[in-house]
Structures are given as structure tokens and as C-alpha cells.
Amino acid sequence: MTQLKNDTFLRALLKEPVEYTPIWMMRQAGRYLPEYRATRARAGSFMGLCTSPDYATEVTLQPLDRFPLDAAILFSDILTVPDAMGLGLYFAEGEGPKFQRPLRDEAAIRALAPADMGKLRYVFDAVASIRKALDGRVPLIGFSGSPFTLACYMVEGGGSDDFRHVKAMLYSRPELLHHILEANTQSVIAYLNAQIDAGAQAVQIFDTWGGALSHAAYREFSLAYMQRIVAGLKREADGRKVPVIVFTKGGGQWLEDIAAIGADCVGLDWTTDIGQARARVGAKVALQGNFDPNALFAEPAAIEREVARILASYGQGSGHVFNLGHGISQFADPAHAGALVDAVHRLSRGYHGAA
Ligand code: CP3
């Protein structure tokens, strides 16, 4: 395996000393980049990008060719897993993801089985192809959805404002939701371990909708399953630790619970003060975040002020991976993303090493 030329991201996740605060951006490969839109047009569709290792490699590298980011993230989607479980994923133009066969009746739920990893081979092939193309430039992040976030899409059949079907199930037929979550958990463990085998050097679990739950429901239906996943993952590959990042959007109130499940790093959305988060859980885990993605609509000078505020709030020392608090908007100006990366690298040097 090629030696990593820049391992700052991996060191920060393990709270080892770094020279500056590393940064990557959630959804860093995406529609805000004209070169992404051009490749997607050539591939014909978003799933055309995901299912072709060559296209997936090309778009994964696009943001790295523009900005000096400290990590690459596999280009794919969390919904490939329920698709492999037979739900029939499709993207209706301008409407986001949808499933042909959402889980609405008991018989369909009882028949649900963990995903066959053979159907996800295109993802593992993409991981291997991206690792090769990166040639050690920066580490590659693999990812999956959390069992609960996947279940939201599987039961609702697509995105939702109120999650009425999945919440009705949670409160009136909890055993059915647990059955789905069990199948998802087994799938995600196998899926992430296969990504690690194929070359992923860190993994992130996206729990986008866990924050929509009550605290009690969050612990029972989201966190408990993520804890099982963390316990089931390979934590070392090629003689190096494979750090695990857990990101529950809206989970700022529950940081102590989240930091206790055994992950190396907890992702924060922008509503939490990162300095306060560090005081609460910084001894246990590294923190990732937490720039408001919509602050990228402001001018570069304002972006830089906000970067300075977040870096000062985290304070001296390692254990911080800079990121957005959620995915970058398709309407963001790439030049502003560049200003963000530059400001993080420039301003963070003062927080590391001998003062
Ligand atoms: O971060 C990256 O650059 C890696 C790629 C990535 C995508 N989706 C590509 C994508 C990752 C990590 C995801 C995760 C994902 N997918 C999540 C969890 C993170 C989050 O954003 O909360 C969720 C909930 C999904 C499900 C999903 N996929 C939705 C809701 C949508 C539509 C939203 C939108 O922006 O239109 C997608 C489609 C999708 N996944 C796009 C991309 C680049 C846009 C597709 C396009 O090109 O039209």
C-alpha cells in the first residue's frame, strides 16, 4: 500500500498532534461544482455515477483537484443499502430519492433480510479504484447511513417533513421497527467492513434523522444500533487504526450518550457550541464540525470571521476535524468553499504545536 502523504485527518481523529486543523466538507463532491454536473450529464443520472467505479472515482477527486482538502469521501449514497435489500431506489428529477417498494405492511417487513453484499460490489470496486487514484494524497472515508436514518427512507418511501409512517410504527408497532433496524444493522456492519477491506481508511455513520426523535426513542431506536455497529467494525487495516465518526444531526443535547458508544469522533451540526461540546466530551472523543453550511452564502471575509470563531471556540490542541455542520448546498459558490478551506488551514496553525 502507498504511504499516505497527508495523514493530518487521521491523526486529528485520534487526537494525535497535528500542524493545522484538517478539513473536508460533507457532500464535497456534488452539484455546486460545474465539473460534477458535467460528469453527471455524461453518466446520465446520479445512480449512473454511483454504479460506475470510473465515474465515482472521477467525481470523488473533483473537489480535491480544486481545494487542498485533507480527506476524500467515497462518492455513493446511503440508500444503496436498502436498494440492495430489494426496495427499488430511484431518483425522480428534482424530487430526491424514492423507493418503489416502501415497507408498509407487516408481511413485507417480516420478509426483509440483510443486504447481499454481492449486490453492492460496485461500491467496493469504487473504493478500491478511488484508493488507487488517490495514490496516498489524502485518506479515503467510507460511509453508511445509520439503521434508523435508513429506516426513515425505507418506511416513508422517500424524504419526509414529519416522518409520520415511521413514527406511527415506532409508537404502535415497535417490534416491527426493531425488525427493520436489526436487518439494517447487520447490513451496515457487513457493508462498512467490506469498504474497509476495499481500502476505506476511516468511516462515518450518517444519522441524519436521529435528531427528530425523543431522547428515549433516540437511545432505543438509533443509538443502541449504532453502538452495535461500532462494536462490529474492523478498527485496524494495514497496521493503522480505522477511526469511526458518528454524526447525529440535531444530537447536540445528547453528546455524552453519543460519545459513550465507542466511536473515535462525534460530528456536530452548527447549532452546538464546539467549545462547550469539547468541555463535555472532548476527553473521550474527537469532534468534527461545525460551520453552518449556509454561511457559505456570505462573502469570504464573513466566512473567515466564522472560521476564526469556531477555531477559537475549540481552542488549542488536536482532536478537531473542521467540517460543515451538514452537506454543502447545491447553490454554494465554489470560490466560497475555497475561501473556507484556505481560512481553516491558515488560521488554525496558531492553535497547534509550540505557541
Ligand atoms: O459527501 C460526499 O461528497 C459523498 C457523497 C454522498 C452523497 N450522499 C451523494 C449525493 C454522501 C455521503 C451522501 C449521504 C446521504 N445521502 C445522506 C446522509 C447525509 C445527509 O446529507 O444528511 C442522506 C440522507 C442521503 C439521501 C439522499 N441522497 C438525499 C436526501 C438526496 C437528495 C438530496 C439532494 O441534495 O438533492 C440524495 C442524492 C445525492 N446524494 C446527491 C449527491 C451528490 C445529489 C444527487 C444529484 O446529483 O442530483
XYZ file of C-alpha atoms and ligand atoms in Angstrom:
403
model
C 0.000 0.000 0.000
C 1.199 3.515 -0.852
C 2.376 5.639 2.058
C -0.035 8.458 2.963
C 1.395 11.862 2.036
C -1.094 13.731 4.223
C -2.441 11.895 7.273
C -3.446 15.026 9.241
C -7.118 13.999 9.160
C -6.416 10.534 10.633
C -4.162 11.988 13.328
C -6.763 14.585 14.346
C -9.436 11.868 14.651
C -7.168 10.046 17.105
C -6.250 13.304 18.889
C -2.605 12.938 17.942
C -0.611 16.153 17.353
C -1.160 17.939 14.022
C 0.324 21.083 12.444
C -3.037 22.558 11.443
C -6.742 21.636 11.690
C -7.707 19.322 8.801
C -10.884 19.969 6.803
C -13.229 18.124 4.476
C -16.824 19.061 3.594
C -19.918 16.894 3.744
C -21.170 16.475 0.134
C -17.910 17.938 -1.123
C -18.470 16.200 -4.469
C -21.818 17.449 -5.700
C -23.963 19.773 -7.715
C -22.310 23.043 -6.578
C -19.339 22.013 -8.778
C -19.854 22.577 -12.537
C -17.448 19.700 -13.286
C -19.703 17.376 -11.223
C -22.764 18.454 -13.206
C -20.867 17.808 -16.445
C -19.825 14.294 -15.379
C -23.340 13.519 -14.157
C -24.707 14.555 -17.547
C -22.270 12.165 -19.230
C -23.220 9.338 -16.830
C -26.922 10.026 -17.479
C -28.011 10.056 -13.817
C -26.886 10.182 -10.214
C -27.108 6.373 -9.883
C -25.129 6.122 -13.125
C -22.307 7.888 -11.261
C -22.604 5.670 -8.188
C -22.697 2.348 -10.028
C -19.683 3.043 -12.259
C -16.343 2.835 -10.391
C -14.731 5.044 -13.061
C -17.300 7.830 -12.743
C -17.400 7.504 -8.937
C -13.613 7.900 -8.882
C -13.706 10.888 -11.194
C -16.258 12.822 -9.110
C -14.655 11.858 -5.770
C -11.424 13.518 -6.921
C -13.043 16.677 -8.356
C -13.211 18.679 -5.090
C -9.637 17.586 -4.221
C -8.359 18.936 -7.510
C -9.921 22.309 -6.701
C -9.214 22.643 -2.980
C -6.445 21.335 -0.677
C -8.881 19.182 1.318
C -7.468 16.757 3.878
C -9.736 13.790 3.116
C -11.675 12.271 0.238
C -15.088 10.692 0.737
C -16.364 7.811 -1.343
C -18.891 9.035 -3.887
C -22.035 6.988 -3.310
C -25.226 7.265 -1.287
C -26.567 5.846 1.978
C -29.602 4.447 0.132
C -27.595 1.894 -1.853
C -28.080 -0.468 1.118
C -31.910 -0.544 1.160
C -31.769 -0.709 -2.634
C -29.717 -3.908 -2.280
C -32.359 -5.143 0.199
C -34.845 -5.061 -2.673
C -36.703 -1.770 -2.131
C -36.037 -0.345 -5.607
C -34.274 3.021 -5.242
C -34.913 5.675 -7.861
C -34.400 9.412 -8.155
C -37.287 11.365 -9.601
C -35.860 14.548 -11.162
C -35.989 17.396 -8.630
C -37.734 15.236 -6.000
C -34.900 13.448 -4.216
C -34.687 9.727 -3.510
C -37.697 7.406 -3.585
C -38.378 3.681 -3.131
C -40.632 1.654 -5.413
C -41.475 -0.768 -2.585
C -41.537 1.076 0.760
C -42.009 -1.062 3.904
C -45.619 -0.502 4.818
C -47.141 -3.888 5.587
C -46.166 -6.471 8.119
C -45.551 -9.231 5.575
C -43.009 -7.117 3.676
C -41.258 -6.209 6.918
C -41.127 -9.821 8.125
C -39.654 -10.832 4.746
C -36.867 -8.226 4.961
C -33.381 -9.753 5.160
C -29.917 -8.178 5.441
C -28.458 -6.944 2.159
C -26.470 -9.337 -0.012
C -23.027 -7.725 -0.259
C -22.663 -9.154 -3.767
C -25.248 -6.578 -4.910
C -23.048 -3.795 -3.514
C -19.909 -4.915 -5.271
C -19.932 -1.700 -7.351
C -19.398 0.279 -4.125
C -16.400 -1.804 -3.019
C -14.971 -1.621 -6.540
C -15.338 2.173 -6.376
C -13.496 2.269 -3.022
C -10.592 0.256 -4.473
C -10.497 2.393 -7.612
C -10.538 5.669 -5.622
C -7.739 4.469 -3.310
C -5.640 3.686 -6.345
C -6.326 7.059 -7.971
C -5.612 8.935 -4.726
C -2.150 7.351 -4.621
C -1.753 8.357 -0.958
C -2.679 12.047 -1.402
C -5.163 12.021 1.495
C -7.131 9.324 3.352
C -10.383 7.956 1.939
C -13.554 7.991 4.074
C -16.150 5.241 3.648
C -19.679 5.713 4.963
C -23.148 4.377 5.569
C -26.453 5.630 6.900
C -27.455 4.755 10.453
C -30.028 1.954 10.766
C -32.665 4.452 11.905
C -31.988 7.006 9.145
C -32.153 4.229 6.545
C -35.418 3.003 8.121
C -36.917 6.506 7.772
C -36.491 6.360 3.990
C -37.482 2.680 3.807
C -40.774 3.204 5.655
C -41.680 6.655 4.321
C -40.683 5.662 0.782
C -38.638 8.860 0.377
C -37.897 12.087 2.213
C -40.434 13.387 4.730
C -41.260 16.525 6.744
C -42.947 14.712 9.613
C -41.889 11.029 9.420
C -45.483 10.067 10.078
C -45.278 6.462 8.929
C -42.061 5.575 10.705
C -43.156 7.324 13.903
C -46.555 5.660 13.839
C -44.692 2.339 13.618
C -42.249 3.307 16.360
C -45.024 4.056 18.835
C -47.663 1.474 17.879
C -45.628 -1.465 16.483
C -42.101 -1.032 17.919
C -41.272 -4.702 17.283
C -41.708 -4.161 13.531
C -39.341 -1.196 13.538
C -36.853 -3.218 15.591
C -37.026 -5.948 12.959
C -36.096 -3.440 10.232
C -33.350 -1.939 12.392
C -31.901 -5.390 13.042
C -31.667 -6.140 9.302
C -30.171 -2.690 8.685
C -27.605 -3.111 11.459
C -26.359 -6.432 10.100
C -26.234 -4.919 6.606
C -24.308 -1.819 7.728
C -21.711 -3.830 9.682
C -21.006 -6.017 6.637
C -21.124 -3.009 4.293
C -18.656 -0.866 6.254
C -16.305 -3.783 6.888
C -16.289 -4.533 3.150
C -15.480 -0.866 2.456
C -12.607 -1.101 4.964
C -11.380 -4.298 3.262
C -11.526 -2.491 -0.092
C -9.432 0.420 1.242
C -11.529 2.888 3.284
C -9.223 4.438 5.921
C -11.932 5.944 8.167
C -15.709 5.505 8.209
C -18.620 7.799 9.042
C -22.124 6.783 10.072
C -24.675 9.397 8.954
C -27.608 9.582 11.378
C -29.368 12.422 9.620
C -32.772 11.867 11.239
C -31.921 10.598 14.756
C -32.336 14.181 15.973
C -36.049 14.036 15.101
C -36.628 11.557 17.954
C -37.322 11.992 21.659
C -34.315 11.292 23.843
C -35.756 7.947 24.942
C -36.619 6.909 21.392
C -33.206 8.082 20.162
C -31.446 5.793 22.618
C -33.636 2.796 21.845
C -34.106 3.103 18.070
C -30.968 4.874 16.848
C -28.068 4.998 19.299
C -28.280 1.376 20.503
C -27.933 0.138 16.924
C -25.060 2.491 16.123
C -23.315 1.180 19.240
C -23.635 -2.356 17.876
C -22.222 -1.241 14.545
C -19.210 0.427 16.157
C -18.588 -2.771 18.154
C -18.797 -4.861 14.959
C -16.364 -2.866 12.811
C -12.778 -3.707 11.914
C -10.827 -0.996 13.658
C -7.463 -1.591 12.022
C -6.252 -2.127 8.451
C -2.708 -2.220 7.021
C -1.342 -1.745 10.539
C -3.214 1.521 11.044
C -6.305 2.398 13.061
C -9.503 2.953 11.081
C -11.294 5.710 13.014
C -15.085 5.787 13.231
C -17.100 9.034 13.118
C -20.722 9.120 14.285
C -22.840 12.073 13.175
C -26.365 12.561 14.517
C -27.792 15.769 13.076
C -29.629 17.502 15.906
C -27.849 15.346 18.505
C -26.180 18.210 20.391
C -28.263 17.659 23.519
C -27.153 14.028 23.756
C -23.392 14.334 23.303
C -22.489 12.415 26.461
C -24.619 9.463 25.309
C -23.191 9.592 21.781
C -19.589 9.883 22.989
C -20.063 6.713 25.069
C -20.727 4.258 22.207
C -17.078 3.676 21.341
C -16.596 5.839 18.225
C -13.424 7.905 17.842
C -15.142 11.097 16.765
C -18.550 12.742 17.095
C -19.848 15.006 14.328
C -21.631 18.215 15.332
C -24.155 20.269 13.417
C -23.863 24.064 13.653
C -26.397 24.520 16.480
C -23.940 23.274 19.143
C -21.076 25.405 20.509
C -17.961 23.362 19.749
C -16.057 24.702 22.786
C -18.868 23.624 25.105
C -19.043 20.279 23.312
C -15.302 19.823 23.886
C -15.721 20.578 27.600
C -18.476 17.937 27.779
C -16.946 15.069 25.763
C -13.542 16.188 24.438
C -11.644 13.867 26.789
C -13.362 10.887 25.201
C -13.701 11.689 21.510
C -12.513 13.997 18.772
C -15.089 16.434 17.346
C -15.962 17.145 13.723
C -17.736 20.259 12.527
C -19.421 22.606 12.711
C -19.639 25.521 10.259
C -23.191 26.436 9.210
C -23.241 25.348 5.538
C -25.429 28.315 4.667
C -22.783 30.716 5.991
C -21.045 29.897 2.690
C -23.592 32.242 1.074
C -21.881 35.139 2.843
C -18.833 36.971 1.466
C -15.344 35.446 2.045
C -14.482 37.971 4.801
C -17.543 36.825 6.786
C -16.664 33.173 6.133
C -13.218 33.830 7.560
C -14.663 35.503 10.687
C -16.877 32.484 11.281
C -13.929 30.085 10.828
C -11.932 32.158 13.335
C -14.799 31.978 15.830
C -15.107 28.169 15.582
C -11.341 27.607 15.842
C -11.148 29.884 18.894
C -14.117 28.143 20.476
C -12.461 24.703 20.092
C -9.170 26.172 21.340
C -5.614 24.830 21.467
C -4.613 21.309 20.523
C -5.644 18.367 18.374
C -8.934 16.475 18.208
C -10.804 18.809 15.837
C -11.655 17.973 12.228
C -13.154 21.024 10.593
C -16.290 20.372 8.541
C -19.669 21.796 7.711
C -22.498 21.049 10.139
C -24.351 19.351 7.244
C -23.957 18.970 3.471
C -22.914 21.851 1.233
C -25.786 23.461 -0.687
C -26.063 22.920 -4.423
C -26.277 26.722 -4.689
C -22.985 27.386 -2.871
C -20.278 29.289 -4.770
C -17.203 27.051 -5.205
C -14.975 30.097 -4.639
C -16.523 30.481 -1.191
C -15.806 26.821 -0.397
C -12.216 27.542 -1.413
C -12.129 30.551 0.935
C -13.340 28.315 3.762
C -10.613 25.692 3.210
C -7.951 28.381 2.956
C -9.118 30.146 6.135
C -9.162 26.903 8.146
C -5.630 25.981 7.087
C -4.220 29.473 7.601
C -5.917 30.410 10.862
C -5.605 27.044 12.600
C -1.799 26.918 12.653
C -1.762 29.113 15.739
C -3.735 26.505 17.677
C -1.227 23.677 17.189
C 2.374 22.949 18.158
C 4.614 25.161 20.266
C 2.917 28.547 20.641
O -20.225 13.763 0.843
C -19.955 13.358 -0.315
O -19.438 14.090 -1.197
C -20.165 11.892 -0.614
C -21.362 11.540 -1.270
C -22.684 11.458 -0.523
C -23.915 11.605 -1.201
N -24.919 11.329 -0.348
C -24.040 11.977 -2.620
C -25.316 12.528 -3.103
C -22.985 11.138 0.806
C -22.051 10.933 1.991
C -24.414 11.055 0.899
C -25.123 10.681 2.147
C -26.579 10.806 2.203
N -27.496 10.533 1.222
C -27.288 11.164 3.374
C -26.685 11.441 4.712
C -26.062 12.773 4.764
C -27.030 13.928 4.727
O -26.943 14.697 3.757
O -27.845 14.037 5.630
C -28.664 11.153 3.053
C -29.805 11.497 3.984
C -28.785 10.738 1.698
C -30.025 10.503 0.923
C -30.084 11.404 -0.241
N -29.341 11.240 -1.400
C -30.894 12.547 -0.406
C -31.855 13.070 0.632
C -30.604 13.059 -1.674
C -31.259 14.232 -2.339
C -30.783 15.473 -1.667
C -30.270 16.432 -2.672
O -29.271 17.090 -2.339
O -30.860 16.508 -3.741
C -29.609 12.266 -2.261
C -28.955 12.474 -3.576
C -27.496 12.761 -3.556
N -26.579 12.030 -2.857
C -26.824 13.763 -4.300
C -25.444 13.609 -4.040
C -24.302 14.389 -4.628
C -27.464 14.734 -5.269
C -27.820 13.925 -6.460
C -27.715 14.641 -7.756
O -26.606 14.770 -8.312
O -28.779 15.017 -8.266
